[in-house]
Coordinates of C-alpha atoms in Angstrom, one line a residue:
M28 CA -121.1 -5.0 -3.3
N29 CA -120.6 -2.0 -5.6
V30 CA -120.3 1.5 -4.2
W31 CA -119.8 4.9 -5.7
A32 CA -116.5 6.7 -5.0
R33 CA -115.2 10.2 -5.7
I34 CA -111.8 11.7 -4.7
N35 CA -112.1 15.4 -3.7
R36 CA -109.5 18.0 -4.5
V37 CA -107.7 17.6 -1.2
G38 CA -107.3 13.9 -1.5
W39 CA -110.1 12.3 0.4
V40 CA -112.0 9.4 -1.1
H41 CA -115.7 9.6 -0.4
F42 CA -118.1 6.6 -0.7
W43 CA -121.8 6.4 -1.3
R44 CA -123.8 3.2 -1.4
R45 CA -126.1 4.5 -4.1
R46 CA -125.6 7.1 -6.9
E47 CA -129.0 8.6 -6.0
D48 CA -127.5 9.6 -2.6
F49 CA -124.7 11.4 -4.3
D50 CA -127.1 13.1 -6.8
A51 CA -129.3 14.2 -3.9
A52 CA -126.3 15.8 -2.2
E53 CA -126.4 13.4 0.7
P54 CA -123.2 13.2 2.8
S55 CA -120.9 10.3 1.9
A56 CA -121.4 7.1 3.9
H57 CA -117.7 6.7 4.5
F58 CA -114.5 8.6 3.6
V59 CA -110.7 7.9 3.8
N60 CA -107.5 9.6 3.1
A61 CA -106.5 8.4 -0.4
R62 CA -102.8 8.8 0.3
T63 CA -102.6 6.8 3.6
D64 CA -105.5 4.3 3.9
P65 CA -104.1 0.8 3.4
R66 CA -107.4 -0.7 2.0
W67 CA -107.6 2.1 -0.6
L68 CA -104.0 1.8 -1.6
E69 CA -104.6 -1.9 -2.3
A70 CA -107.9 -1.4 -4.1
T71 CA -108.0 -3.2 -7.5
L72 CA -109.4 -0.7 -10.0
S73 CA -109.1 -0.5 -13.8
A74 CA -107.0 2.2 -15.5
A75 CA -110.2 3.9 -16.6
Q76 CA -111.6 4.0 -13.1
W77 CA -108.3 5.4 -11.7
A78 CA -108.2 8.0 -14.4
A79 CA -111.8 9.1 -13.8
L80 CA -111.2 9.3 -10.0
E81 CA -108.1 11.4 -10.5
V82 CA -110.1 14.1 -12.2
G83 CA -112.8 14.1 -9.6
E84 CA -115.5 12.0 -11.3
L85 CA -117.9 9.8 -9.5
V86 CA -117.1 6.1 -10.3
E87 CA -118.8 2.9 -9.5
I88 CA -116.3 0.4 -7.9
E89 CA -116.3 -2.8 -6.0
D90 CA -116.3 -2.0 -2.3
P91 CA -112.6 -2.3 -1.1
G92 CA -113.8 -3.6 2.3
Y93 CA -115.4 -0.6 4.0
F94 CA -118.9 -1.8 4.1
T95 CA -118.4 -5.6 4.8
D96 CA -120.3 -5.4 8.1
E97 CA -123.2 -3.4 6.6
D98 CA -124.3 -5.5 3.7

């Protein structure tokens, strides 16, 4: 399952199931601390995805395991 992720300026990763939710200013469906969450720290992302996230862009990624019970 792909989700949309964005890291805010204080270091929290926010996740949306659909880009349309982000575009409509809906609250994120889930969020974690990017510096301490073990699933996030083990996420497999490309260099381009990491680079985009680091500058605060919204990026489509494979769900690192936060929505497994909500498919």
